[in-house]
Amino acid sequence: MREQYGRDGLSEADLAPDPMTQFGDWFESWAATDPFDANLATVATVGTDGWPEARAVLVKGADERGFVFHTNRRSAKGRAIEANGRAALTFVWREIERQIRVVGDVAHLPDQESDAYFSSRPRGAQIGAWASDQSAVIASRAELEARRREVEARFPAEVPRPPHWGGYLISPRRVEFWQGRPDRLHDRLQYRRVDNHWRIERLAP
Ligand SMILES: Cc1cc2nc3c(=O)[nH]c(=O)nc-3n(C[C@H](O)[C@H](O)[C@H](O)COP(=O)(O)O)c2cc1C
């Protein structure tokens, strides 16, 4: 399977005019094979101390605006994004030798979209979002469980979205599509935003 994909390669003529359409094409064809984690990506941020940090997230939307993930906006990643509005996102689909790298500006997803996503989550996940002060140091597992019980008692019926929890929308400035090829001579085609247009460039592998 690996060889079969690698042999096909990626040429300039294959590409859609904009990277979100191209992402959609790649995502749909990979998702159609029912992989476990097509929407799993690593999001990297730079903190106010200048240090980069990266962590896994599930990308819950990709449309003409960009890529969406949901998190606690007071977490380490949330604070970094609130401070500089930038992130990088990388998908790796090892079985088909594809990688997609995104660099972009980050904004809050509109509240109604965050509300809609939050309300679609199971009650346990909603409670967890309130109970966890994500990225803070805590004393023990028992402290977390006590917080969970408090939140369960506080919201016996519907659980509202926490004000500090919601979606981030990464609007790409650069998106690279990487296709593995034999002999390490991989295809790397990058879309770069220049003067309101997408410029497509080939990068050395
Ligand atoms: C498979 C997987 C999916 C994850 N998805 C998310 C997610 O969508 N949102 C999120 O906030 N954290 C997610 N996490 C947890 C993050 O990787 C991370 O531990 C957490 O967000 C705290 O990161 P931070 O301290 O750098 O802000 C996921 C972890 C794994 C392993």
mmCIF file of C-alpha atoms and ligand atoms in Angstrom:
data_model
loop_
_atom_site.group_PDB
_atom_site.id
_atom_site.type_symbol
_atom_site.label_atom_id
_atom_site.label_comp_id
_atom_site.label_asym_id
_atom_site.label_seq_id
_atom_site.Cartn_x
_atom_site.Cartn_y
_atom_site.Cartn_z
ATOM 1 C CA MET A 1 0.000 0.000 0.000
ATOM 2 C CA ARG A 2 2.786 2.353 0.954
ATOM 3 C CA GLU A 3 4.562 1.854 -2.370
ATOM 4 C CA GLN A 4 1.412 2.254 -4.333
ATOM 5 C CA TYR A 5 0.783 5.736 -2.925
ATOM 6 C CA GLY A 6 4.431 6.765 -2.988
ATOM 7 C CA ARG A 7 4.809 5.967 -6.649
ATOM 8 C CA ASP A 8 1.986 8.265 -7.720
ATOM 9 C CA GLY A 9 3.644 11.417 -6.472
ATOM 10 C CA LEU A 10 2.203 14.913 -6.374
ATOM 11 C CA SER A 11 2.607 17.340 -9.229
ATOM 12 C CA GLU A 12 1.721 21.012 -9.595
ATOM 13 C CA ALA A 13 -0.962 20.031 -12.117
ATOM 14 C CA ASP A 14 -2.701 17.906 -9.443
ATOM 15 C CA LEU A 15 -3.221 20.792 -7.052
ATOM 16 C CA ALA A 16 -6.409 22.740 -6.387
ATOM 17 C CA PRO A 17 -6.024 26.544 -6.666
ATOM 18 C CA ASP A 18 -6.311 27.026 -2.906
ATOM 19 C CA PRO A 19 -4.953 24.965 -0.024
ATOM 20 C CA MET A 20 -8.242 24.377 1.809
ATOM 21 C CA THR A 21 -9.748 22.760 -1.292
ATOM 22 C CA GLN A 22 -6.585 20.714 -1.675
ATOM 23 C CA PHE A 23 -6.767 19.706 2.005
ATOM 24 C CA GLY A 24 -10.399 18.710 1.534
ATOM 25 C CA ASP A 25 -9.462 16.500 -1.424
ATOM 26 C CA TRP A 26 -6.687 14.756 0.492
ATOM 27 C CA PHE A 27 -8.713 14.485 3.686
ATOM 28 C CA GLU A 28 -11.774 13.034 1.989
ATOM 29 C CA SER A 29 -9.826 10.420 0.078
ATOM 30 C CA TRP A 30 -7.936 9.357 3.227
ATOM 31 C CA ALA A 31 -10.988 9.492 5.501
ATOM 32 C CA ALA A 32 -12.909 7.323 2.999
ATOM 33 C CA THR A 33 -10.549 4.445 3.856
ATOM 34 C CA ASP A 34 -11.749 4.743 7.467
ATOM 35 C CA PRO A 35 -8.436 5.406 9.190
ATOM 36 C CA PHE A 36 -8.491 5.658 12.967
ATOM 37 C CA ASP A 37 -7.072 9.162 13.236
ATOM 38 C CA ALA A 38 -7.279 11.193 10.013
ATOM 39 C CA ASN A 39 -8.133 14.339 12.015
ATOM 40 C CA LEU A 40 -5.361 13.949 14.575
ATOM 41 C CA ALA A 41 -2.799 16.742 14.271
ATOM 42 C CA THR A 42 -0.050 18.363 16.275
ATOM 43 C CA VAL A 43 -0.519 22.017 17.088
ATOM 44 C CA ALA A 44 2.562 24.053 17.931
ATOM 45 C CA THR A 45 2.613 27.441 19.595
ATOM 46 C CA VAL A 46 5.246 29.823 20.902
ATOM 47 C CA GLY A 47 4.771 30.961 24.476
ATOM 48 C CA THR A 48 5.412 34.425 25.840
ATOM 49 C CA ASP A 49 8.733 33.049 27.140
ATOM 50 C CA GLY A 50 9.766 32.344 23.529
ATOM 51 C CA TRP A 51 9.703 28.556 23.921
ATOM 52 C CA PRO A 52 7.822 26.442 21.376
ATOM 53 C CA GLU A 53 5.435 23.750 22.615
ATOM 54 C CA ALA A 54 3.561 21.144 20.616
ATOM 55 C CA ARG A 55 0.692 18.814 21.474
ATOM 56 C CA ALA A 56 -1.898 16.600 19.820
ATOM 57 C CA VAL A 57 -5.402 17.855 19.075
ATOM 58 C CA LEU A 58 -8.356 16.614 17.063
ATOM 59 C CA VAL A 59 -9.206 18.902 14.177
ATOM 60 C CA LYS A 60 -12.984 19.206 14.187
ATOM 61 C CA GLY A 61 -13.498 21.319 11.101
ATOM 62 C CA ALA A 62 -11.778 22.401 7.924
ATOM 63 C CA ASP A 63 -13.506 24.741 5.514
ATOM 64 C CA GLU A 64 -12.625 27.743 3.354
ATOM 65 C CA ARG A 65 -11.812 29.746 6.506
ATOM 66 C CA GLY A 66 -9.232 27.303 7.821
ATOM 67 C CA PHE A 67 -8.825 24.600 10.486
ATOM 68 C CA VAL A 68 -10.772 24.341 13.755
ATOM 69 C CA PHE A 69 -9.889 22.717 17.052
ATOM 70 C CA HIS A 70 -11.422 23.113 20.498
ATOM 71 C CA THR A 71 -9.666 23.636 23.770
ATOM 72 C CA ASN A 72 -9.412 25.506 27.042
ATOM 73 C CA ARG A 73 -8.317 29.050 26.239
ATOM 74 C CA ARG A 74 -6.534 29.302 29.589
ATOM 75 C CA SER A 75 -4.374 26.255 28.843
ATOM 76 C CA ALA A 76 -0.722 26.645 27.868
ATOM 77 C CA LYS A 77 -1.652 26.580 24.181
ATOM 78 C CA GLY A 78 -4.579 28.931 24.813
ATOM 79 C CA ARG A 79 -2.396 31.489 26.568
ATOM 80 C CA ALA A 80 0.205 31.320 23.811
ATOM 81 C CA ILE A 81 -2.440 31.856 21.150
ATOM 82 C CA GLU A 82 -4.158 34.657 23.078
ATOM 83 C CA ALA A 83 -0.769 36.411 23.299
ATOM 84 C CA ASN A 84 0.437 36.145 19.703
ATOM 85 C CA GLY A 85 -2.377 34.760 17.547
ATOM 86 C CA ARG A 86 -0.147 32.266 15.730
ATOM 87 C CA ALA A 87 0.106 28.510 15.479
ATOM 88 C CA ALA A 88 1.389 25.687 13.327
ATOM 89 C CA LEU A 89 -0.538 22.498 12.681
ATOM 90 C CA THR A 90 0.825 19.239 11.270
ATOM 91 C CA PHE A 91 -1.018 16.144 10.112
ATOM 92 C CA VAL A 92 0.919 12.932 9.476
ATOM 93 C CA TRP A 93 -0.706 10.102 7.574
ATOM 94 C CA ARG A 94 2.084 7.604 7.739
ATOM 95 C CA GLU A 95 0.332 4.744 5.924
ATOM 96 C CA ILE A 96 0.039 6.787 2.723
ATOM 97 C CA GLU A 97 3.250 8.761 3.249
ATOM 98 C CA ARG A 98 1.566 12.119 3.457
ATOM 99 C CA GLN A 99 2.202 15.086 5.686
ATOM 100 C CA ILE A 100 0.394 18.424 5.721
ATOM 101 C CA ARG A 101 1.988 21.385 7.455
ATOM 102 C CA VAL A 102 0.085 24.567 8.183
ATOM 103 C CA VAL A 103 1.234 27.914 9.565
ATOM 104 C CA GLY A 104 -1.409 30.497 10.284
ATOM 105 C CA ASP A 105 -3.101 33.231 12.225
ATOM 106 C CA VAL A 106 -5.475 32.077 14.943
ATOM 107 C CA ALA A 107 -8.782 33.636 15.954
ATOM 108 C CA HIS A 108 -11.662 32.548 18.159
ATOM 109 C CA LEU A 109 -14.257 30.490 16.365
ATOM 110 C CA PRO A 110 -17.570 32.420 16.475
ATOM 111 C CA ASP A 111 -19.339 31.715 19.812
ATOM 112 C CA GLN A 112 -22.338 30.083 18.237
ATOM 113 C CA GLU A 113 -20.118 27.491 16.549
ATOM 114 C CA SER A 114 -18.282 26.774 19.813
ATOM 115 C CA ASP A 115 -21.665 26.473 21.560
ATOM 116 C CA ALA A 116 -22.941 24.076 18.922
ATOM 117 C CA TYR A 117 -19.858 21.876 19.211
ATOM 118 C CA PHE A 118 -19.856 21.931 23.018
ATOM 119 C CA SER A 119 -23.518 21.004 23.186
ATOM 120 C CA SER A 120 -22.870 18.048 20.857
ATOM 121 C CA ARG A 121 -20.334 16.578 23.330
ATOM 122 C CA PRO A 122 -21.306 13.840 25.798
ATOM 123 C CA ARG A 123 -22.218 15.111 29.286
ATOM 124 C CA GLY A 124 -19.053 13.595 30.776
ATOM 125 C CA ALA A 125 -16.828 15.584 28.423
ATOM 126 C CA GLN A 126 -18.806 18.754 29.177
ATOM 127 C CA ILE A 127 -18.341 18.226 32.910
ATOM 128 C CA GLY A 128 -14.662 17.526 32.347
ATOM 129 C CA ALA A 129 -14.204 20.802 30.476
ATOM 130 C CA TRP A 130 -15.442 22.682 33.576
ATOM 131 C CA ALA A 131 -13.606 20.482 36.063
ATOM 132 C CA SER A 132 -10.160 20.719 34.498
ATOM 133 C CA ASP A 133 -8.122 23.877 34.789
ATOM 134 C CA GLN A 134 -6.183 22.605 31.793
ATOM 135 C CA SER A 135 -2.369 22.844 32.051
ATOM 136 C CA ALA A 136 -2.390 24.002 35.701
ATOM 137 C CA VAL A 137 -0.399 22.043 38.299
ATOM 138 C CA ILE A 138 -2.761 20.140 40.591
ATOM 139 C CA ALA A 139 -2.109 18.390 43.878
ATOM 140 C CA SER A 140 -3.603 15.012 43.103
ATOM 141 C CA ARG A 141 -6.043 12.907 41.109
ATOM 142 C CA ALA A 142 -8.388 13.225 44.098
ATOM 143 C CA GLU A 143 -8.514 16.990 43.600
ATOM 144 C CA LEU A 144 -9.627 16.482 40.003
ATOM 145 C CA GLU A 145 -12.310 13.968 41.018
ATOM 146 C CA ALA A 146 -13.573 16.359 43.706
ATOM 147 C CA ARG A 147 -13.839 19.117 41.088
ATOM 148 C CA ARG A 148 -15.786 16.749 38.844
ATOM 149 C CA ARG A 149 -18.289 16.032 41.634
ATOM 150 C CA GLU A 150 -18.696 19.754 42.334
ATOM 151 C CA VAL A 151 -19.389 20.496 38.679
ATOM 152 C CA GLU A 152 -21.849 17.602 38.408
ATOM 153 C CA ALA A 153 -23.782 19.008 41.356
ATOM 154 C CA ARG A 154 -23.631 22.530 39.963
ATOM 155 C CA PHE A 155 -25.088 21.505 36.596
ATOM 156 C CA PRO A 156 -27.609 18.715 37.250
ATOM 157 C CA ALA A 157 -29.242 19.189 33.844
ATOM 158 C CA GLU A 158 -27.780 21.066 30.891
ATOM 159 C CA VAL A 159 -24.098 21.992 31.014
ATOM 160 C CA PRO A 160 -23.334 25.408 29.480
ATOM 161 C CA ARG A 161 -20.093 25.986 27.603
ATOM 162 C CA PRO A 162 -17.429 27.347 29.947
ATOM 163 C CA PRO A 163 -16.563 30.939 28.948
ATOM 164 C CA HIS A 164 -12.887 29.976 28.741
ATOM 165 C CA TRP A 165 -13.476 26.962 26.506
ATOM 166 C CA GLY A 166 -14.052 27.106 22.764
ATOM 167 C CA GLY A 167 -12.822 26.721 19.250
ATOM 168 C CA TYR A 168 -9.819 28.234 17.578
ATOM 169 C CA LEU A 169 -9.737 28.855 13.848
ATOM 170 C CA ILE A 170 -6.329 28.681 12.181
ATOM 171 C CA SER A 171 -6.378 30.706 8.944
ATOM 172 C CA PRO A 172 -3.440 29.483 6.907
ATOM 173 C CA ARG A 173 -0.669 31.652 5.535
ATOM 174 C CA ARG A 174 1.306 28.650 4.372
ATOM 175 C CA VAL A 175 0.255 25.072 3.751
ATOM 176 C CA GLU A 176 2.639 22.381 2.570
ATOM 177 C CA PHE A 177 1.523 19.084 1.071
ATOM 178 C CA TRP A 178 4.196 16.411 1.371
ATOM 179 C CA GLN A 179 4.028 13.177 -0.545
ATOM 180 C CA GLY A 180 6.611 10.499 0.129
ATOM 181 C CA ARG A 181 8.481 9.238 -2.947
ATOM 182 C CA PRO A 182 11.204 6.655 -3.416
ATOM 183 C CA ASP A 183 14.838 7.404 -2.640
ATOM 184 C CA ARG A 184 13.935 10.313 -0.338
ATOM 185 C CA LEU A 185 13.111 12.456 -3.370
ATOM 186 C CA HIS A 186 9.739 13.354 -1.936
ATOM 187 C CA ASP A 187 7.281 15.871 -3.385
ATOM 188 C CA ARG A 188 6.767 19.011 -1.318
ATOM 189 C CA LEU A 189 4.365 21.581 -2.690
ATOM 190 C CA GLN A 190 3.679 24.674 -0.656
ATOM 191 C CA TYR A 191 0.936 27.287 -0.941
ATOM 192 C CA ARG A 192 2.046 30.653 0.329
ATOM 193 C CA ARG A 193 -0.212 33.679 0.698
ATOM 194 C CA VAL A 194 1.302 36.576 -1.285
ATOM 195 C CA ASP A 195 -0.655 39.800 -1.971
ATOM 196 C CA ASN A 196 -4.011 38.087 -1.436
ATOM 197 C CA HIS A 197 -3.151 35.239 -3.788
ATOM 198 C CA TRP A 198 -1.902 31.730 -3.256
ATOM 199 C CA ARG A 199 1.543 31.171 -4.726
ATOM 200 C CA ILE A 200 2.508 27.538 -5.212
ATOM 201 C CA GLU A 201 6.153 26.614 -4.800
ATOM 202 C CA ARG A 202 8.041 23.338 -4.826
ATOM 203 C CA LEU A 203 10.446 22.754 -1.960
ATOM 204 C CA ALA A 204 13.447 20.486 -1.962
ATOM 205 C CA PRO A 205 12.800 17.367 0.058
HETATM 206 C C1 LIG B 1 -5.250 11.817 20.544
HETATM 207 C C2 LIG B 1 -5.307 13.073 21.344
HETATM 208 C C3 LIG B 1 -6.251 14.040 21.025
HETATM 209 C C4 LIG B 1 -6.320 15.223 21.766
HETATM 210 N N1 LIG B 1 -7.233 16.187 21.409
HETATM 211 C C5 LIG B 1 -7.273 17.340 22.104
HETATM 212 C C6 LIG B 1 -8.140 18.400 21.700
HETATM 213 O O1 LIG B 1 -8.848 18.310 20.682
HETATM 214 N N2 LIG B 1 -8.166 19.522 22.454
HETATM 215 C C7 LIG B 1 -7.369 19.672 23.556
HETATM 216 O O2 LIG B 1 -7.445 20.704 24.212
HETATM 217 N N3 LIG B 1 -6.517 18.707 23.937
HETATM 218 C C8 LIG B 1 -6.443 17.554 23.239
HETATM 219 N N4 LIG B 1 -5.567 16.573 23.614
HETATM 220 C C9 LIG B 1 -4.701 16.795 24.800
HETATM 221 C C10 LIG B 1 -3.522 17.689 24.383
HETATM 222 O O3 LIG B 1 -2.585 16.940 23.641
HETATM 223 C C11 LIG B 1 -2.853 18.359 25.587
HETATM 224 O O4 LIG B 1 -2.470 17.398 26.541
HETATM 225 C C12 LIG B 1 -3.765 19.370 26.282
HETATM 226 O O5 LIG B 1 -4.548 20.105 25.359
HETATM 227 C C13 LIG B 1 -2.955 20.356 27.130
HETATM 228 O O6 LIG B 1 -2.021 21.011 26.287
HETATM 229 P P1 LIG B 1 -1.301 22.381 26.706
HETATM 230 O O7 LIG B 1 -0.934 22.253 28.178
HETATM 231 O O8 LIG B 1 -0.078 22.451 25.825
HETATM 232 O O9 LIG B 1 -2.269 23.497 26.454
HETATM 233 C C14 LIG B 1 -5.447 15.416 22.857
HETATM 234 C C15 LIG B 1 -4.491 14.435 23.162
HETATM 235 C C16 LIG B 1 -4.418 13.298 22.407
HETATM 236 C C17 LIG B 1 -3.342 12.277 22.747
#
